[in-house]
mmCIF file of C-alpha atoms in Angstrom:
data_model
loop_
_atom_site.group_PDB
_atom_site.id
_atom_site.type_symbol
_atom_site.label_atom_id
_atom_site.label_comp_id
_atom_site.label_asym_id
_atom_site.label_seq_id
_atom_site.Cartn_x
_atom_site.Cartn_y
_atom_site.Cartn_z
ATOM 1 C CA MET C 167 -25.268 -11.999 6.430
ATOM 2 C CA ARG C 168 -29.007 -10.457 6.750
ATOM 3 C CA ILE C 169 -29.574 -6.327 8.080
ATOM 4 C CA LYS C 170 -30.883 -5.973 12.081
ATOM 5 C CA ASP C 171 -34.079 -6.007 11.954
ATOM 6 C CA ARG C 172 -33.780 -2.038 13.791
ATOM 7 C CA SER C 173 -37.367 -0.544 13.353
ATOM 8 C CA ARG C 174 -37.876 -1.463 17.553
ATOM 9 C CA LYS C 175 -35.327 1.350 17.836
ATOM 10 C CA LYS C 176 -37.305 4.078 15.639
ATOM 11 C CA THR C 177 -34.998 4.274 12.744
ATOM 12 C CA VAL C 178 -35.908 4.299 9.431
ATOM 13 C CA LEU C 179 -32.754 3.848 7.034
ATOM 14 C CA HIS C 180 -32.385 6.170 3.569
ATOM 15 C CA PRO C 181 -33.316 4.161 0.148
ATOM 16 C CA LEU C 182 -29.579 4.334 -0.724
ATOM 17 C CA GLU C 183 -28.341 3.789 2.853
ATOM 18 C CA TYR C 184 -30.596 -0.188 3.425
ATOM 19 C CA ARG C 185 -29.336 -0.516 -1.021
ATOM 20 C CA ILE C 186 -26.240 -0.389 -0.017
ATOM 21 C CA GLY C 187 -27.042 -2.657 3.326
ATOM 22 C CA GLN C 188 -27.836 -4.962 0.328
ATOM 23 C CA ASP C 189 -24.998 -5.033 -1.660
ATOM 24 C CA ILE C 190 -22.946 -4.999 1.589
ATOM 25 C CA ALA C 191 -23.558 -8.509 2.786
ATOM 26 C CA GLN C 192 -24.882 -9.939 -1.269
ATOM 27 C CA ALA C 193 -21.573 -9.114 -2.107
ATOM 28 C CA ALA C 194 -20.047 -11.081 1.305
ATOM 29 C CA LEU C 195 -18.416 -8.294 2.091
ATOM 30 C CA PRO C 196 -16.449 -9.793 6.105
ATOM 31 C CA VAL C 197 -17.294 -5.788 7.749
ATOM 32 C CA VAL C 198 -19.289 -7.665 10.627
ATOM 33 C CA GLY C 199 -17.562 -6.780 13.593
ATOM 34 C CA SER C 200 -14.421 -5.033 11.380
ATOM 35 C CA ARG C 201 -13.669 -1.629 11.816
ATOM 36 C CA LEU C 202 -12.938 0.255 9.303
ATOM 37 C CA LEU C 203 -10.715 2.342 7.424
ATOM 38 C CA VAL C 204 -12.690 5.023 5.257
ATOM 39 C CA GLY C 205 -10.297 7.282 3.148
ATOM 40 C CA VAL C 206 -12.832 10.643 3.109
ATOM 41 C CA SER C 207 -12.409 13.284 1.351
ATOM 42 C CA GLY C 208 -14.681 16.250 1.783
ATOM 43 C CA GLY C 209 -15.715 14.937 -2.307
ATOM 44 C CA ALA C 210 -19.113 14.195 -2.458
ATOM 45 C CA ASP C 211 -18.536 10.521 -2.954
ATOM 46 C CA SER C 212 -16.909 10.323 -0.022
ATOM 47 C CA MET C 213 -18.863 12.087 1.954
ATOM 48 C CA ALA C 214 -22.171 9.531 1.009
ATOM 49 C CA LEU C 215 -19.773 7.287 2.067
ATOM 50 C CA LEU C 216 -19.284 8.129 5.316
ATOM 51 C CA HIS C 217 -22.094 9.031 6.739
ATOM 52 C CA VAL C 218 -24.016 5.682 4.815
ATOM 53 C CA LEU C 219 -21.679 3.263 6.417
ATOM 54 C CA ALA C 220 -22.677 5.549 9.927
ATOM 55 C CA ALA C 221 -26.003 4.683 8.854
ATOM 56 C CA LEU C 222 -24.900 1.202 9.141
ATOM 57 C CA HIS C 223 -22.619 0.586 11.230
ATOM 58 C CA ASN C 224 -24.572 -1.265 14.676
ATOM 59 C CA ASN C 225 -26.078 -3.858 11.420
ATOM 60 C CA PHE C 226 -23.132 -4.987 11.169
ATOM 61 C CA SER C 227 -21.490 -4.255 14.355
ATOM 62 C CA CYS C 228 -17.902 -2.267 13.122
ATOM 63 C CA THR C 229 -15.732 1.199 14.129
ATOM 64 C CA LEU C 230 -15.394 2.922 11.890
ATOM 65 C CA VAL C 231 -12.119 5.775 11.970
ATOM 66 C CA ALA C 232 -12.596 8.625 8.540
ATOM 67 C CA ALA C 233 -9.377 9.055 7.974
ATOM 68 C CA TYR C 234 -8.183 12.773 5.168
ATOM 69 C CA ILE C 235 -5.211 12.297 2.838
ATOM 70 C CA ASP C 236 -3.702 15.893 2.640
ATOM 71 C CA HIS C 237 -1.588 15.503 -0.657
ATOM 72 C CA GLY C 238 0.347 19.094 -0.702
ATOM 73 C CA LEU C 239 -0.894 19.720 -3.945
ATOM 74 C CA ARG C 240 -3.101 22.205 -3.003
ATOM 75 C CA PRO C 241 -3.170 24.192 0.967
ATOM 76 C CA GLU C 242 -5.369 26.867 0.400
ATOM 77 C CA GLU C 243 -8.304 24.072 -0.292
ATOM 78 C CA THR C 244 -7.456 21.493 2.805
ATOM 79 C CA PRO C 245 -8.168 23.260 6.058
ATOM 80 C CA GLY C 246 -11.290 23.244 4.354
ATOM 81 C CA GLU C 247 -11.130 19.504 3.719
ATOM 82 C CA TRP C 248 -9.787 18.896 6.922
ATOM 83 C CA ALA C 249 -11.946 20.668 9.018
ATOM 84 C CA CYS C 250 -15.234 19.096 7.198
ATOM 85 C CA VAL C 251 -13.864 15.914 7.321
ATOM 86 C CA ARG C 252 -14.005 16.731 11.227
ATOM 87 C CA GLU C 253 -17.205 18.089 11.243
ATOM 88 C CA ALA C 254 -18.651 15.638 10.022
ATOM 89 C CA ALA C 255 -17.068 12.496 12.205
ATOM 90 C CA THR C 256 -17.409 14.407 15.479
ATOM 91 C CA ARG C 257 -21.018 14.794 14.713
ATOM 92 C CA LEU C 258 -21.739 11.439 13.177
ATOM 93 C CA GLY C 259 -19.621 10.223 16.940
ATOM 94 C CA ILE C 260 -16.374 8.626 14.609
ATOM 95 C CA GLU C 261 -12.783 9.105 15.035
ATOM 96 C CA SER C 262 -11.447 10.999 12.702
ATOM 97 C CA THR C 263 -7.574 11.173 11.589
ATOM 98 C CA ARG C 264 -5.371 13.491 8.558
ATOM 99 C CA LEU C 265 -1.140 12.404 7.145
ATOM 100 C CA ALA C 266 0.141 14.598 5.046
ATOM 101 C CA ILE C 267 1.726 13.577 2.169
ATOM 102 C CA ASP C 268 3.809 14.805 0.077
ATOM 103 C CA VAL C 269 3.060 13.667 -3.451
ATOM 104 C CA GLY C 270 5.363 15.778 -5.486
ATOM 105 C CA ALA C 271 8.632 14.679 -3.759
ATOM 106 C CA VAL C 272 7.214 11.463 -4.598
ATOM 107 C CA ALA C 273 6.371 12.506 -8.079
ATOM 108 C CA ALA C 274 10.086 13.540 -9.112
ATOM 109 C CA ALA C 275 11.628 10.694 -6.559
ATOM 110 C CA GLY C 276 9.971 8.133 -8.749
ATOM 111 C CA ARG C 277 9.572 9.897 -12.002
ATOM 112 C CA LEU C 278 6.163 8.873 -12.334
ATOM 113 C CA SER C 279 3.422 11.807 -13.186
ATOM 114 C CA LEU C 280 1.582 13.577 -10.337
ATOM 115 C CA GLU C 281 -2.029 11.639 -10.886
ATOM 116 C CA HIS C 282 0.330 7.889 -10.598
ATOM 117 C CA ALA C 283 1.794 9.208 -7.570
ATOM 118 C CA ALA C 284 -0.700 10.366 -5.610
ATOM 119 C CA ARG C 285 -2.423 7.224 -5.842
ATOM 120 C CA GLU C 286 0.769 5.667 -5.333
ATOM 121 C CA ALA C 287 1.461 8.002 -1.908
ATOM 122 C CA ARG C 288 -2.069 7.894 -1.326
ATOM 123 C CA TYR C 289 -2.112 4.419 -0.729
ATOM 124 C CA ARG C 290 0.377 4.328 1.602
ATOM 125 C CA ALA C 291 -0.171 6.382 3.790
ATOM 126 C CA PHE C 292 -3.651 5.033 5.041
ATOM 127 C CA ALA C 293 -1.434 1.677 4.624
ATOM 128 C CA GLU C 294 0.319 3.419 7.589
ATOM 129 C CA LEU C 295 -3.206 5.225 9.192
ATOM 130 C CA ALA C 296 -4.097 1.326 9.078
ATOM 131 C CA GLY C 297 -1.249 1.166 11.126
ATOM 132 C CA GLN C 298 -1.457 2.779 13.241
ATOM 133 C CA TRP C 299 -4.819 2.804 13.856
ATOM 134 C CA SER C 300 -5.412 -0.963 13.853
ATOM 135 C CA THR C 301 -8.202 -1.556 11.259
ATOM 136 C CA ASP C 302 -9.284 -4.432 9.475
ATOM 137 C CA LEU C 303 -10.758 -2.794 5.992
ATOM 138 C CA LEU C 304 -10.096 0.046 3.803
ATOM 139 C CA ALA C 305 -13.551 1.305 2.169
ATOM 140 C CA VAL C 306 -13.065 3.889 -0.530
ATOM 141 C CA GLY C 307 -15.313 6.018 -2.210
ATOM 142 C CA HIS C 308 -15.606 4.438 -5.834
ATOM 143 C CA THR C 309 -19.248 4.913 -7.807
ATOM 144 C CA ALA C 310 -20.107 3.610 -10.657
ATOM 145 C CA ASP C 311 -19.361 6.545 -11.814
ATOM 146 C CA ASP C 312 -16.003 5.683 -11.286
ATOM 147 C CA GLN C 313 -16.210 2.304 -12.427
ATOM 148 C CA ALA C 314 -16.914 3.668 -16.647
ATOM 149 C CA GLU C 315 -14.223 6.561 -16.464
ATOM 150 C CA GLU C 316 -11.541 3.483 -15.060
ATOM 151 C CA ILE C 317 -12.496 0.671 -18.051
ATOM 152 C CA LEU C 318 -11.500 3.273 -20.868
ATOM 153 C CA LEU C 319 -8.617 4.800 -18.784
ATOM 154 C CA ARG C 320 -7.544 0.682 -19.667
ATOM 155 C CA LEU C 321 -8.155 0.232 -22.364
ATOM 156 C CA PHE C 322 -6.105 3.820 -23.335
ATOM 157 C CA ARG C 323 -3.133 1.960 -21.528
ATOM 158 C CA GLY C 324 -3.869 -1.608 -23.046
ATOM 159 C CA GLY C 325 -5.717 -3.882 -20.796
ATOM 160 C CA GLY C 326 -6.521 -7.033 -20.851
ATOM 161 C CA GLY C 327 -9.558 -8.896 -19.654
ATOM 162 C CA LYS C 328 -8.075 -8.680 -15.832
ATOM 163 C CA ALA C 329 -8.591 -4.899 -16.108
ATOM 164 C CA LEU C 330 -11.002 -3.910 -18.291
ATOM 165 C CA ALA C 331 -12.872 -6.239 -15.540
ATOM 166 C CA GLY C 332 -12.217 -2.399 -13.734
ATOM 167 C CA MET C 333 -12.588 -2.217 -10.158
ATOM 168 C CA ARG C 334 -13.623 -4.684 -7.574
ATOM 169 C CA MET C 335 -16.486 -3.994 -4.759
ATOM 170 C CA ARG C 336 -13.691 -6.042 -2.186
ATOM 171 C CA ALA C 337 -9.489 -6.270 -3.699
ATOM 172 C CA GLY C 338 -7.813 -7.374 -0.605
ATOM 173 C CA HIS C 339 -8.473 -4.951 2.433
ATOM 174 C CA ILE C 340 -9.949 -2.566 -0.096
ATOM 175 C CA ILE C 341 -13.330 -2.701 -0.072
ATOM 176 C CA ARG C 342 -15.644 -0.036 -1.976
ATOM 177 C CA PRO C 343 -19.026 -0.187 -1.317
ATOM 178 C CA LEU C 344 -20.647 2.877 -3.608
ATOM 179 C CA LEU C 345 -18.874 0.990 -6.204
ATOM 180 C CA GLY C 346 -23.259 -0.014 -7.927
ATOM 181 C CA VAL C 347 -23.979 3.809 -6.974
ATOM 182 C CA ARG C 348 -24.855 6.851 -10.195
ATOM 183 C CA LYS C 349 -23.853 10.366 -9.041
ATOM 184 C CA GLN C 350 -26.107 11.303 -9.072
ATOM 185 C CA GLU C 351 -27.918 9.262 -6.959
ATOM 186 C CA VAL C 352 -24.974 10.331 -4.689
ATOM 187 C CA LEU C 353 -26.183 13.877 -5.225
ATOM 188 C CA ALA C 354 -29.265 13.076 -4.383
ATOM 189 C CA TYR C 355 -28.393 10.877 -0.905
ATOM 190 C CA LEU C 356 -26.392 14.388 0.131
ATOM 191 C CA ALA C 357 -29.433 16.696 -1.017
ATOM 192 C CA ASP C 358 -31.522 14.171 0.666
ATOM 193 C CA LYS C 359 -29.438 14.276 4.559
ATOM 194 C CA GLY C 360 -29.361 18.302 4.428
ATOM 195 C CA ILE C 361 -25.416 16.968 4.064
ATOM 196 C CA GLY C 362 -21.832 19.051 3.582
ATOM 197 C CA HIS C 363 -19.014 18.975 0.609
ATOM 198 C CA CYS C 364 -16.653 20.220 -0.627
ATOM 199 C CA PHE C 365 -15.025 20.607 -4.915
ATOM 200 C CA ASP C 366 -11.609 18.774 -5.373
ATOM 201 C CA SER C 367 -10.616 21.509 -7.593
ATOM 202 C CA SER C 368 -7.982 19.368 -9.550
ATOM 203 C CA ASN C 369 -10.882 17.034 -10.733
ATOM 204 C CA ASN C 370 -10.799 20.248 -13.251
ATOM 205 C CA ASP C 371 -7.259 19.540 -14.386
ATOM 206 C CA ARG C 372 -7.193 18.380 -17.576
ATOM 207 C CA ARG C 373 -4.236 18.187 -17.534
ATOM 208 C CA PHE C 374 -5.270 14.537 -16.099
ATOM 209 C CA LEU C 375 -6.135 12.144 -18.188
ATOM 210 C CA ARG C 376 -8.586 10.995 -15.689
ATOM 211 C CA ASN C 377 -10.442 14.267 -15.629
ATOM 212 C CA ARG C 378 -10.421 14.793 -20.277
ATOM 213 C CA ILE C 379 -12.376 11.321 -20.357
ATOM 214 C CA ARG C 380 -14.858 12.028 -17.412
ATOM 215 C CA LEU C 381 -15.125 16.331 -18.776
ATOM 216 C CA ASP C 382 -14.617 15.645 -21.907
ATOM 217 C CA LEU C 383 -14.649 11.976 -23.914
ATOM 218 C CA LEU C 384 -17.879 10.780 -21.419
ATOM 219 C CA PRO C 385 -19.517 13.276 -22.839
ATOM 220 C CA LEU C 386 -19.162 13.211 -26.592
ATOM 221 C CA LEU C 387 -20.291 9.324 -26.208
ATOM 222 C CA GLU C 388 -23.419 10.206 -24.513
ATOM 223 C CA SER C 389 -23.775 12.102 -27.411
ATOM 224 C CA ALA C 390 -22.543 11.254 -30.131
ATOM 225 C CA TYR C 391 -22.789 7.984 -29.848
ATOM 226 C CA ASP C 392 -24.960 6.522 -27.331
ATOM 227 C CA PRO C 393 -26.520 7.857 -25.112
ATOM 228 C CA GLY C 394 -26.097 4.511 -22.610
ATOM 229 C CA ILE C 395 -22.206 4.313 -22.682
ATOM 230 C CA ARG C 396 -22.296 3.883 -19.824
ATOM 231 C CA ALA C 397 -23.950 1.885 -18.606
ATOM 232 C CA ALA C 398 -22.550 -0.807 -21.483
ATOM 233 C CA LEU C 399 -19.037 -0.613 -19.777
ATOM 234 C CA LEU C 400 -20.360 -1.358 -16.310
ATOM 235 C CA LYS C 401 -22.002 -4.231 -17.894
ATOM 236 C CA THR C 402 -18.915 -4.568 -19.953
ATOM 237 C CA ALA C 403 -17.325 -4.599 -16.488
ATOM 238 C CA ALA C 404 -19.447 -7.113 -14.567
ATOM 239 C CA ASN C 405 -18.928 -9.421 -17.690
ATOM 240 C CA LEU C 406 -15.812 -9.823 -17.848
ATOM 241 C CA GLY C 407 -15.381 -9.870 -13.765
ATOM 242 C CA GLU C 408 -17.030 -13.185 -13.999
ATOM 243 C CA ASP C 409 -15.372 -14.611 -16.635
ATOM 244 C CA GLU C 410 -12.114 -13.576 -13.766
ATOM 245 C CA ASP C 411 -12.983 -15.270 -11.195
ATOM 246 C CA LEU C 412 -13.496 -18.169 -13.016
ATOM 247 C CA LEU C 413 -9.599 -17.966 -13.778
ATOM 248 C CA GLU C 414 -8.534 -16.566 -10.534
ATOM 249 C CA SER C 415 -10.924 -20.293 -9.108
ATOM 250 C CA LEU C 416 -9.034 -22.417 -12.181
ATOM 251 C CA LEU C 417 -5.021 -21.085 -11.583
ATOM 252 C CA ALA C 418 -5.268 -21.139 -8.166
ATOM 253 C CA GLU C 419 -5.859 -25.608 -8.951
ATOM 254 C CA GLN C 420 -2.327 -25.049 -10.790
ATOM 255 C CA TRP C 421 -0.769 -23.189 -9.317
ATOM 256 C CA THR C 422 1.445 -25.462 -6.519
ATOM 257 C CA ALA C 423 1.361 -28.070 -9.819
ATOM 258 C CA VAL C 424 3.856 -25.814 -11.289
ATOM 259 C CA VAL C 425 5.626 -23.390 -9.468
ATOM 260 C CA LYS C 426 7.151 -24.407 -6.090
ATOM 261 C CA THR C 427 9.145 -22.123 -3.500
ATOM 262 C CA CYS C 428 12.564 -23.013 -2.733
ATOM 263 C CA PRO C 429 14.330 -23.724 0.209
ATOM 264 C CA PRO C 430 15.956 -20.550 1.892
ATOM 265 C CA ASP C 431 19.085 -20.235 0.571
ATOM 266 C CA ALA C 432 21.847 -17.466 2.435
ATOM 267 C CA ASN C 433 22.731 -16.396 -0.857
ATOM 268 C CA ALA C 434 19.015 -16.249 -3.118
ATOM 269 C CA PRO C 435 16.938 -16.428 0.512
ATOM 270 C CA ARG C 436 14.036 -15.688 -2.042
ATOM 271 C CA SER C 437 13.071 -18.051 -4.647
ATOM 272 C CA LEU C 438 10.212 -20.070 -7.002
ATOM 273 C CA ARG C 439 11.008 -22.768 -9.344
ATOM 274 C CA LEU C 440 8.660 -22.942 -12.289
ATOM 275 C CA ASP C 441 8.185 -26.488 -13.779
ATOM 276 C CA ARG C 442 8.034 -25.856 -17.929
ATOM 277 C CA ALA C 443 6.526 -28.947 -18.652
ATOM 278 C CA ALA C 444 3.515 -28.642 -16.938
ATOM 279 C CA PHE C 445 3.526 -24.620 -17.093
ATOM 280 C CA ARG C 446 3.066 -25.768 -21.085
ATOM 281 C CA ARG C 447 0.322 -27.707 -20.271
ATOM 282 C CA LEU C 448 -1.654 -24.990 -19.436
ATOM 283 C CA HIS C 449 -4.085 -22.457 -21.186
ATOM 284 C CA PRO C 450 -2.105 -18.880 -22.759
ATOM 285 C CA ALA C 451 -4.539 -17.101 -20.472
ATOM 286 C CA LEU C 452 -3.494 -19.339 -17.566
ATOM 287 C CA GLN C 453 0.171 -18.699 -18.698
ATOM 288 C CA ARG C 454 0.071 -15.689 -18.667
ATOM 289 C CA ARG C 455 -1.676 -14.993 -15.621
ATOM 290 C CA LEU C 456 0.540 -17.074 -13.640
ATOM 291 C CA LEU C 457 3.594 -15.368 -14.559
ATOM 292 C CA GLU C 458 1.686 -12.304 -13.127
ATOM 293 C CA ARG C 459 0.707 -13.059 -9.393
ATOM 294 C CA LEU C 460 4.363 -14.610 -9.421
ATOM 295 C CA LEU C 461 5.872 -11.600 -10.286
ATOM 296 C CA TRP C 462 4.048 -9.822 -8.118
ATOM 297 C CA ARG C 463 4.157 -12.593 -4.733
ATOM 298 C CA LEU C 464 8.010 -11.986 -5.231
ATOM 299 C CA GLY C 465 7.123 -8.701 -4.376
ATOM 300 C CA THR C 466 7.754 -7.042 -8.872
ATOM 301 C CA PRO C 467 6.129 -5.442 -11.838
ATOM 302 C CA ALA C 468 4.476 -7.378 -13.647
ATOM 303 C CA ARG C 469 4.245 -5.215 -16.936
ATOM 304 C CA TYR C 470 3.163 -7.111 -19.855
ATOM 305 C CA ARG C 471 6.726 -6.938 -21.523
ATOM 306 C CA GLN C 472 8.724 -9.004 -18.709
ATOM 307 C CA ILE C 473 5.862 -11.506 -19.069
ATOM 308 C CA LEU C 474 6.362 -11.852 -22.215
ATOM 309 C CA SER C 475 9.561 -12.821 -22.501
ATOM 310 C CA LEU C 476 9.191 -14.724 -18.781
ATOM 311 C CA LEU C 477 6.740 -16.519 -21.196
ATOM 312 C CA ALA C 478 9.100 -16.936 -25.220
ATOM 313 C CA ALA C 479 11.560 -18.645 -22.098
ATOM 314 C CA ALA C 480 9.137 -21.285 -20.496
ATOM 315 C CA VAL C 481 7.905 -22.336 -23.468
ATOM 316 C CA LYS C 482 10.991 -22.070 -25.544
ATOM 317 C CA GLY C 483 13.619 -20.439 -23.864
ATOM 318 C CA GLN C 484 17.652 -21.779 -23.604
ATOM 319 C CA THR C 485 19.040 -24.060 -21.063
ATOM 320 C CA GLY C 486 21.513 -21.300 -19.586
ATOM 321 C CA SER C 487 20.573 -18.697 -20.186
ATOM 322 C CA GLU C 488 19.060 -15.307 -18.056
ATOM 323 C CA LEU C 489 16.358 -12.984 -18.256
ATOM 324 C CA HIS C 490 17.015 -9.875 -15.518
ATOM 325 C CA LEU C 491 14.180 -7.876 -14.277
ATOM 326 C CA SER C 492 13.573 -5.201 -12.283
ATOM 327 C CA ARG C 493 14.973 -5.472 -7.975
ATOM 328 C CA GLY C 494 17.565 -7.616 -9.272
ATOM 329 C CA LEU C 495 15.628 -10.760 -9.507
ATOM 330 C CA ARG C 496 17.404 -12.997 -12.046
ATOM 331 C CA VAL C 497 15.457 -16.014 -14.488
ATOM 332 C CA ALA C 498 17.619 -18.845 -14.822
ATOM 333 C CA VAL C 499 16.646 -20.930 -17.367
ATOM 334 C CA HIS C 500 17.148 -24.806 -16.898
ATOM 335 C CA ARG C 501 15.715 -27.582 -18.655
ATOM 336 C CA ASP C 502 12.858 -28.112 -16.688
ATOM 337 C CA HIS C 503 13.066 -25.275 -15.007
ATOM 338 C CA LEU C 504 13.361 -21.536 -14.979
ATOM 339 C CA LEU C 505 14.310 -20.479 -10.331
ATOM 340 C CA PHE C 506 13.651 -17.456 -9.701
ATOM 341 C CA SER C 507 16.295 -15.249 -7.093
ATOM 342 C CA PHE C 508 17.630 -13.170 -5.704
ATOM 343 C CA PRO C 509 21.210 -14.324 -6.003
ATOM 344 C CA ARG C 510 22.605 -10.623 -4.230
ATOM 345 C CA GLY C 511 19.317 -9.027 -2.804
ATOM 346 C CA LEU C 512 16.682 -6.749 -3.181
ATOM 347 C CA GLY C 513 18.786 -3.713 -5.779
ATOM 348 C CA PRO C 514 19.327 -3.265 -9.530
ATOM 349 C CA TRP C 515 23.186 -4.765 -10.104
ATOM 350 C CA ARG C 516 25.251 -5.962 -13.185
ATOM 351 C CA GLY C 517 26.245 -9.587 -14.229
ATOM 352 C CA ARG C 518 25.239 -12.741 -14.895
ATOM 353 C CA LEU C 519 24.898 -15.723 -12.736
ATOM 354 C CA THR C 520 26.974 -18.574 -15.259
ATOM 355 C CA THR C 521 28.889 -17.951 -18.055
ATOM 356 C CA ALA C 522 28.257 -19.934 -20.851
#
């Protein structure tokens, strides 16, 4: 896909706009003819994203909707941010929308950190807006600097190769057109174009691990260890990303031979069957990946300990034993297969499926 030549219309793209257009085309992001919900907080990255996509929307024949999410955490700042987003969208001829969420309540209800709760609530809000505005994709403003921070964050949490591959330019319906752009390039673009933006004071709150990584750890690593640490992290993520693409393709080839969908049953409408012999023949890297995908497909968390327990059950589990996982998921160990089911529907319950 090539960017259309707009020279006849006397329209000149800024170098960053042209570059992002090329990146979108090279990554084959499906923006042509699409309706894009653009997450815009009013900060530098998201304001740059909005203006870049606005400059390119004719090239890709796409429609944009600017979406602002009020997290309910900074009431003294959010009115100004929403005004900034709304005014920019109006000036660009783009529709805008706002949705308020209560992150504090989400955190309390789920016993989550504010960071975790904000992310979950924000993406649920974007999904709600996507339904309201009938959009196809969500564009967010993550940059290369965000990628470097994310890799370190995932390293601290003990992530494997898939996690350390970092964010992808496309993940399902989410696209990240600025993922190859450094923060300093974003700021230079805004200055060149005279585009104003807001500053989120929570970005300086060192209670949040991501902020400590950005404000303290990365500058320390650059000054005391390696000034090229960000580039090294990005290179690592890119290499692991290529490995992940290969593993995903290999898994797709093996999935249907190992996992079967069971006919719906009144007692267990959602159930999958894993062939133990076929599973044992897989490489361990594919075994773990397959179990992770299986759990996500069933709508349950794919936690590391659960995956290890399932791995042991599939390889050497005793016939007649059971695993009790979250949200009412039961895994019954049979001689030749594992049966994943929700015998009493979604929701926790006590007791065994079978008796010894």
